[in-house]
XYZ file of C-alpha atoms in Angstrom:
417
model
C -7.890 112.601 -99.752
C -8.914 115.906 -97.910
C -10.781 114.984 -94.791
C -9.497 111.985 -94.330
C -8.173 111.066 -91.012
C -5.139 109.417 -91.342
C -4.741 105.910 -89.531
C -2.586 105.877 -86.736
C 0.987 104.224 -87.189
C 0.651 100.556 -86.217
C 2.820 99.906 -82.580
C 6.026 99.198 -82.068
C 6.980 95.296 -81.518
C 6.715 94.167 -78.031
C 10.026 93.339 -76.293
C 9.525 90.338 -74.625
C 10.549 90.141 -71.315
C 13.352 87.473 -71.914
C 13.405 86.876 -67.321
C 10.030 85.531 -68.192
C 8.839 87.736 -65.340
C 6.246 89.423 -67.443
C 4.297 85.960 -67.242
C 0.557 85.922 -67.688
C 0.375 89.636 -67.475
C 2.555 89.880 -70.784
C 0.597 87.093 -72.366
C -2.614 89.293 -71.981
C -1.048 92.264 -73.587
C 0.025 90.432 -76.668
C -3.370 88.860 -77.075
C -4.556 92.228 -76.888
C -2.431 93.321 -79.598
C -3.979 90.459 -81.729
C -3.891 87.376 -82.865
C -0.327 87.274 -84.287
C 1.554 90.300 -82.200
C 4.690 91.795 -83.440
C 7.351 90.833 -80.702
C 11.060 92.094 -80.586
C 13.664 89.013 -79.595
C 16.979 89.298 -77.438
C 19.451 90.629 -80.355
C 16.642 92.822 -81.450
C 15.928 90.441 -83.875
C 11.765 90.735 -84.819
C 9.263 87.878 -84.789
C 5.619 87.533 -84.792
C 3.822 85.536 -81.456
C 0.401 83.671 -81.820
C -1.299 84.437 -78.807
C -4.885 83.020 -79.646
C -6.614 79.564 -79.587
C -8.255 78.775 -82.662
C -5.211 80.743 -84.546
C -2.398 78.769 -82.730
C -4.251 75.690 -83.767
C -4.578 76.611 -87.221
C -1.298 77.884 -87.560
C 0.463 74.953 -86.156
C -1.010 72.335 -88.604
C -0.850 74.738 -91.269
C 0.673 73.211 -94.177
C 2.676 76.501 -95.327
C 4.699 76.429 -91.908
C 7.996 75.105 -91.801
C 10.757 74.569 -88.823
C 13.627 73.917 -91.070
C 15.781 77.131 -90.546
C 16.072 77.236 -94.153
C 13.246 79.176 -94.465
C 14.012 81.265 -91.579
C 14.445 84.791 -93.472
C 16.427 86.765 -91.786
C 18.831 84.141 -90.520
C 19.597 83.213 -94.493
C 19.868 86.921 -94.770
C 22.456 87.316 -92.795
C 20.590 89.616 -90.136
C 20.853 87.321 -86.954
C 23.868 88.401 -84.994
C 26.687 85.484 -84.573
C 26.335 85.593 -81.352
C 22.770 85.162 -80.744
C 21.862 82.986 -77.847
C 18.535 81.960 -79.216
C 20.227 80.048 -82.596
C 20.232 76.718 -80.759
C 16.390 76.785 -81.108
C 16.671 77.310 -85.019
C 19.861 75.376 -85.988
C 19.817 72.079 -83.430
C 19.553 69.144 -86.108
C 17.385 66.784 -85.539
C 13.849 66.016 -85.285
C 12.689 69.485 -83.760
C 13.669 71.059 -87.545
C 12.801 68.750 -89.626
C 9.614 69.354 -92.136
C 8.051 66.828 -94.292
C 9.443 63.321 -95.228
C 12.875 64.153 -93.385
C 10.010 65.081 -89.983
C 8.406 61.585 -90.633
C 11.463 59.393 -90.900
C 12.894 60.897 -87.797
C 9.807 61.012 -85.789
C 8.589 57.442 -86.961
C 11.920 55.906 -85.576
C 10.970 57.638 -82.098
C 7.435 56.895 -82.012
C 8.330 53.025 -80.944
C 9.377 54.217 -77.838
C 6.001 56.431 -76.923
C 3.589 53.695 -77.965
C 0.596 53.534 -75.117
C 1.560 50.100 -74.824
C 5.467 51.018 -73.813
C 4.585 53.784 -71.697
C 1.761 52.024 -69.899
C 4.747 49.108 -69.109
C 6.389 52.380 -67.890
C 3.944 53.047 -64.715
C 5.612 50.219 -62.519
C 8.712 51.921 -62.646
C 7.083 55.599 -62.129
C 5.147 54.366 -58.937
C 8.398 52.812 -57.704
C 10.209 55.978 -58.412
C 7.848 58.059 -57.135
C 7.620 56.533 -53.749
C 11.352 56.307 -53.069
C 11.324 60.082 -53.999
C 8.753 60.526 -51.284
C 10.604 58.389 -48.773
C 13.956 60.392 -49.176
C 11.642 64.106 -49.140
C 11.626 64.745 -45.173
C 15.603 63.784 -45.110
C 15.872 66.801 -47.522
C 14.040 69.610 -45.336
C 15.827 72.109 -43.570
C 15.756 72.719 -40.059
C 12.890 75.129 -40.570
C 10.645 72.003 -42.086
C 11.289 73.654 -45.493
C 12.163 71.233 -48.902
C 12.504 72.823 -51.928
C 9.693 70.218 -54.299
C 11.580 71.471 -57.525
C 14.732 70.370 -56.708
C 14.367 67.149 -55.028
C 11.043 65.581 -56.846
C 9.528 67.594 -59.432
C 13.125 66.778 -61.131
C 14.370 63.403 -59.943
C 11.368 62.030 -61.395
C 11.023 62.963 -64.848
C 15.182 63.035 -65.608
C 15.196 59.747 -63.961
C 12.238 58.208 -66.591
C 13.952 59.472 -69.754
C 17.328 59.090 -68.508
C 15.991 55.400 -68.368
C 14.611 55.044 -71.555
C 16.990 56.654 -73.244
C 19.884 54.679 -71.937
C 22.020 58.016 -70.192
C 24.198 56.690 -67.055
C 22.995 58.535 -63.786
C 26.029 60.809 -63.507
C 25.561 62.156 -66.775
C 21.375 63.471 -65.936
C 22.642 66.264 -63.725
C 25.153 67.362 -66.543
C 22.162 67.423 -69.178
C 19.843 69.090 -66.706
C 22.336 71.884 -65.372
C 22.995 72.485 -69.289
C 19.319 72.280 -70.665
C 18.435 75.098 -68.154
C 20.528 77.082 -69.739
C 19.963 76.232 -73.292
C 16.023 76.686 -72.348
C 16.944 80.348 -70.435
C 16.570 83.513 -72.674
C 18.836 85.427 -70.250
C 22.169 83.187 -70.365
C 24.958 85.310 -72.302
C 25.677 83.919 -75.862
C 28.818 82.763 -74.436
C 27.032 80.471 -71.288
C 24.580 79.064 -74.034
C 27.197 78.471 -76.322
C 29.098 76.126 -74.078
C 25.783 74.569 -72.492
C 25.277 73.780 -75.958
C 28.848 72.155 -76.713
C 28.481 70.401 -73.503
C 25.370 69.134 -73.824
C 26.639 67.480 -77.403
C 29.773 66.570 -75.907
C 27.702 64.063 -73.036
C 25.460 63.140 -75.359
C 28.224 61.635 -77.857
C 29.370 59.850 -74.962
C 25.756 58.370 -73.996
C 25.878 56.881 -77.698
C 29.446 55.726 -77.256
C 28.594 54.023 -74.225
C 25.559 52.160 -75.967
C 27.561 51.587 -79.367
C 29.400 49.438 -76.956
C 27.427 48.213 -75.177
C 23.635 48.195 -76.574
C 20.764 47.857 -74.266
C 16.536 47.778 -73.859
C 16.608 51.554 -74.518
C 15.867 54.224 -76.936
C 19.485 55.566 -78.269
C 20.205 51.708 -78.834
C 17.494 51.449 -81.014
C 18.494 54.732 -83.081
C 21.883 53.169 -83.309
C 20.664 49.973 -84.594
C 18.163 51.881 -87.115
C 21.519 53.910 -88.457
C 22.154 50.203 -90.225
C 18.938 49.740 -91.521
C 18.392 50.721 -95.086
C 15.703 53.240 -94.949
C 16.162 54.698 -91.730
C 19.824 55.641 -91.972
C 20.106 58.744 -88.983
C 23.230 61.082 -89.649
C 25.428 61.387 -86.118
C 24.161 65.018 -85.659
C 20.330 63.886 -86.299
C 21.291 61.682 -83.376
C 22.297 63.409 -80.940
C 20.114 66.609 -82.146
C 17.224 64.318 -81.851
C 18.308 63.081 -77.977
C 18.780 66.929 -77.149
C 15.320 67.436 -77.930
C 13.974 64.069 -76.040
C 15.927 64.732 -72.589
C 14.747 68.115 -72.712
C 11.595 67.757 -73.674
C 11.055 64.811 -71.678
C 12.344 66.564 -68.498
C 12.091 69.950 -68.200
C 7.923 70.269 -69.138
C 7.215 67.648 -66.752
C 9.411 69.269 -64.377
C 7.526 72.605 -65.293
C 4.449 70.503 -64.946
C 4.500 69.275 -61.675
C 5.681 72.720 -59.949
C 3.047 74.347 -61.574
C 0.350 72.283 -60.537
C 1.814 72.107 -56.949
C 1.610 75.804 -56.960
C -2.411 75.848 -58.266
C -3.469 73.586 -55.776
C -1.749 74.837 -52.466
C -3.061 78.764 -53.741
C -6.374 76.970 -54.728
C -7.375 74.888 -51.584
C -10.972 74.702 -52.610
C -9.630 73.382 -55.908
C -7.770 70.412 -53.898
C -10.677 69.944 -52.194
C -12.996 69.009 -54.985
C -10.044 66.050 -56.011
C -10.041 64.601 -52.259
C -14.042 64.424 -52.313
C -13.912 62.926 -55.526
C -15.630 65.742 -57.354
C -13.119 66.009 -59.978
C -9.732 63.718 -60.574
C -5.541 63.885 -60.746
C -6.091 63.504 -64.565
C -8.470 66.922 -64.080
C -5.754 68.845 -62.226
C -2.936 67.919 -64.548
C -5.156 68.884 -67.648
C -6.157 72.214 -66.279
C -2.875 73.235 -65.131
C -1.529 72.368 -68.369
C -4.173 75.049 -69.894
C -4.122 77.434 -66.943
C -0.459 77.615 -66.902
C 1.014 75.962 -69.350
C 5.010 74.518 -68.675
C 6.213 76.290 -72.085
C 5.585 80.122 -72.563
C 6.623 81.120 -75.876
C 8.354 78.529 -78.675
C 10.167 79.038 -80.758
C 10.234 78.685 -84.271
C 8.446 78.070 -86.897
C 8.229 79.948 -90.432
C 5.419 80.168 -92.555
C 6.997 79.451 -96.365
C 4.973 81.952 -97.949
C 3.157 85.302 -96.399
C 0.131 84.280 -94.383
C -2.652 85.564 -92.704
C -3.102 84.989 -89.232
C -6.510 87.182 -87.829
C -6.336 90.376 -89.500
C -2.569 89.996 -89.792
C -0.116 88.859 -93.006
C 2.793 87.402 -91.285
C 5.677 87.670 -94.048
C 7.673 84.717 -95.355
C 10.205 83.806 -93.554
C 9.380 85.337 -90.237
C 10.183 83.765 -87.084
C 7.253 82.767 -84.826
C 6.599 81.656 -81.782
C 3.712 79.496 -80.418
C 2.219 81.226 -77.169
C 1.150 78.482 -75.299
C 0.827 80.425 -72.168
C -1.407 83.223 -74.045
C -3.532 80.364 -76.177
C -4.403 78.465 -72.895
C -6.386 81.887 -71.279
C -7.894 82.801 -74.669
C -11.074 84.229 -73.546
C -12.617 83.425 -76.547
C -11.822 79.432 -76.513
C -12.355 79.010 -72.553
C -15.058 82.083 -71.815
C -14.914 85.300 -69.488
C -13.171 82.975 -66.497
C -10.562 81.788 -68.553
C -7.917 83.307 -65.859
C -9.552 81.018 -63.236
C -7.976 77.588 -62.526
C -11.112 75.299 -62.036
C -10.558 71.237 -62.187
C -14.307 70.388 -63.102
C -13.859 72.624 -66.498
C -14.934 70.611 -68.931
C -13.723 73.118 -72.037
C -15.052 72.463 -76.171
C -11.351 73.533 -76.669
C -8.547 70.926 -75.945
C -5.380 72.775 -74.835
C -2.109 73.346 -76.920
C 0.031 72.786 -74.471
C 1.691 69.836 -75.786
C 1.401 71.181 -79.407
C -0.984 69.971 -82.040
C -0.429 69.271 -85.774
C 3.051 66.813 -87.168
C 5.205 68.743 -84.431
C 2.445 67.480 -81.294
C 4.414 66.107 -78.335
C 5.342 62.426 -78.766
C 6.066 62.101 -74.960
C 2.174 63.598 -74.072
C 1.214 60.396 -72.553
C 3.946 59.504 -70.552
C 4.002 63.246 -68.848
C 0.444 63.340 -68.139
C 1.290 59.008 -66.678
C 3.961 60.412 -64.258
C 1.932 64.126 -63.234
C -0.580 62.064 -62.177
C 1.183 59.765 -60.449
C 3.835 61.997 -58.742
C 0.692 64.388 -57.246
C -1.721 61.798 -56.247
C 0.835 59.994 -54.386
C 2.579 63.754 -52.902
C -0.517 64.604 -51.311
C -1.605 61.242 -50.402
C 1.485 60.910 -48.504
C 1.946 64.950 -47.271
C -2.198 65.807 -47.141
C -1.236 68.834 -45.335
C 1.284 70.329 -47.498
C 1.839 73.948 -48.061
C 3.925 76.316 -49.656
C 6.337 78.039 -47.671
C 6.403 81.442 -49.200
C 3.794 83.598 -50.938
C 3.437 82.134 -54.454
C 4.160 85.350 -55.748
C 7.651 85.404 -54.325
C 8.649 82.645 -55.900
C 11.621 83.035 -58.350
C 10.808 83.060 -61.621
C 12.779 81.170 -64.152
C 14.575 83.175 -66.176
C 13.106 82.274 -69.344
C 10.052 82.880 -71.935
C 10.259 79.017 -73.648
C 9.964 77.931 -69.741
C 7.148 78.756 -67.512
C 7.637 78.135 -64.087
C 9.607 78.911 -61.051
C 13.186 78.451 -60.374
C 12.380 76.827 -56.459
C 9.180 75.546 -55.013
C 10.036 75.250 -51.160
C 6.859 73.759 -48.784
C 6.329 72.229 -45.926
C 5.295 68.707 -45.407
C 3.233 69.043 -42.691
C 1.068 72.212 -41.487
C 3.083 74.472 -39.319
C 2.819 73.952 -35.724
């Protein structure tokens, strides 16, 4: 119509940053772009992120969403490359991409396992691991009085729990570790993800070997035993999909956990010092680092199975999304103007996402936020004076945008003399 000004072209989609450098800084811009912003994939393949609170939440129990790559449109279509080093996330078997009655019959055989009653059995164990952990530490520091915390407790303790439960012999853990980084890394050539992925299956058929032979007090025993049972017969590559997801998950966020929160507290002294005085607990600081910087970034996928409206947005069938969890958990308008601010007395109206919410929510919740708590009470119990040993912004990212952390988290044990 004459004198009508013409609306401006929408943007382009925003190429996320797949070192997972752009952080917190690239999780503002999206939320700025809305509710559900257009994002661009490695592959250039397009997807929609929900960066928002009340959104994510909604979207994430929302009956029209699916994980089942089925619905994945442009997968079916034939428009993902072959070689795309993301399709582990969309085509692992399993639990993770299951929907509906196929979701419950998996998830219901795992459950036994994550009962509050087995995990609080569990906290002997975690104490005990934690404080050999802490007795090895100082034999680990270099000269300088540096240890890197990553490597040599932030990830012995939570590979050595599920290894545990799940039945996986101690030389295999550093096999399904070295390979889950990469499977979790958005930089790793199609090729390197590719054979993290065929290794990763390859160790875990022989973790359910080993226990079809000889069956034990663990979880991958159990599966094998419910494969018999009529009702809860598992196909082989449910199986092992379904242990991908549980050493995984039940390693890498805690690991992601546990660095992170080191890092708030030793940049956030008067933080720490609100937990020592009693002004605020370990429980506190692991549920506030889990909303101030939350171990996953970005997740991927989920599909809504018909076009929906997220904000002021209609997010086609079929398109892949991604659940910011790093975005959702500084949403200004769930946790107010100091949303940015890590601050153990919050007391928020808005429970964080980190750990999911809706039929997908994190079965292994408790037992992370059982051995954060442990592992840091009992770290700076036993190191009070711990520091970091470089700037926190010089820390090496991991090159991911599923993962959010760093790659090391070197301190020192004692104050420098």
């Amino acid at each position: 119509m004459e004198g009508t000004t013409p609306s401006p072209p929408p943007a382009p989609p925003h190429r996320l940053d797949a070192t997972g450098a752009g952080g917190h800084a690239e999780a503002g811009l999206l939320r700025e772009r809305g509710p559900a912003a257009p994002v661009l994939l490695p592959g250039g393949v397009p997807a929609v992120a929900v960066t928002r609170y009340e959104e994510l939440r909604e979207f994430l129990a929302h009956p029209d969403v699916a994980r089942d790559p089925r619905h994945f449109a442009a997968l079916q279509q034939g428009a993902v490359p072959d070689d795309w080093p993301l399709t582990v996330f969309a085509t692992v078997s399993g639990m993770v991409t299951a929907d509906g009655p196929d979701h419950r019959r998996l998830r219901g055989l795992v459950t036994r396992a994550f009962t509050a009653r087995r995990v609080e059995a569990l906290r002997p164990r975690v104490e005990k691991l934690t404080a050999d952990l802490l007795d090895r530490l100082p034999e680990r520091a270099a000269p300088d009085g540096t240890v890197d915390l990553r490597t040599h407790f932030a990830y012995p303790l939570p590979m050595e729990v599920i290894g545990e439960l799940l039945g996986v012999d101690g030389e295999l853990r550093d096999t399904l570790h070295r390979c889950s980084q990469t499977i979790v890394s958005t930089c790793a050539t199609p090729e390197e993800t590719r054979a993290a992925h065929h290794e990763t299956a390859a160790t875990l058929e022989r973790v359910v070997a080993a226990r079809r032979a000889a069956p034990g007090d663990d979880l991958t025993s159990a599966l094998l035993a419910a494969q018999q049972e009529d009702g809860y017969r598992l196909t082989d590559g449910e199986l092992v999909g379904t242990l991908l997801l549980l050493i995984i998950a039940g390693h890498e966020t805690t690991l992601n956990l546990l660095t992170n929160a080191v890092r708030a507290l030793c940049t956030h002294p008067d933080q720490l010092a609100l937990v020592r005085t009693g002004r605020a607990g370990w429980a506190d600081v692991v549920e506030e680092t889990l909303r101030h910087d939350s171990p996953v970034g970005h997740f991927p996928f989920r599909y809504p199975t018909r076009d929906l409206t997220i904000g002021d947005t209609v997010v086609p069938q079929g398109t892949a999304v991604l659940a910011s969890y790093t975005s959702a958990g500084r949403d200004e308008r769930a946790y107010g103007p100091d949303a940015a601010r890590f601050d153990v007395t919050r007391r928020p109206a808005h429970r964080h996402l980190s750990f999911g919410h809706g039929p997908h929510h994190c079965l292994g919740a408790p037992l992370a936020r059982m051995e954060a708590t442990i592992a840091l009470r009992a770290l700076f119990t036993r190191h009070p004076g711990l520091t970091l040993a470089v700037p926190d912004a010089e820390l090496p990212r991991h090159r991911s945008f599923v993962g959010n952390s760093t790659d090391t988290l070197p301190v020192r044990l004692e104050p420098a003399r």
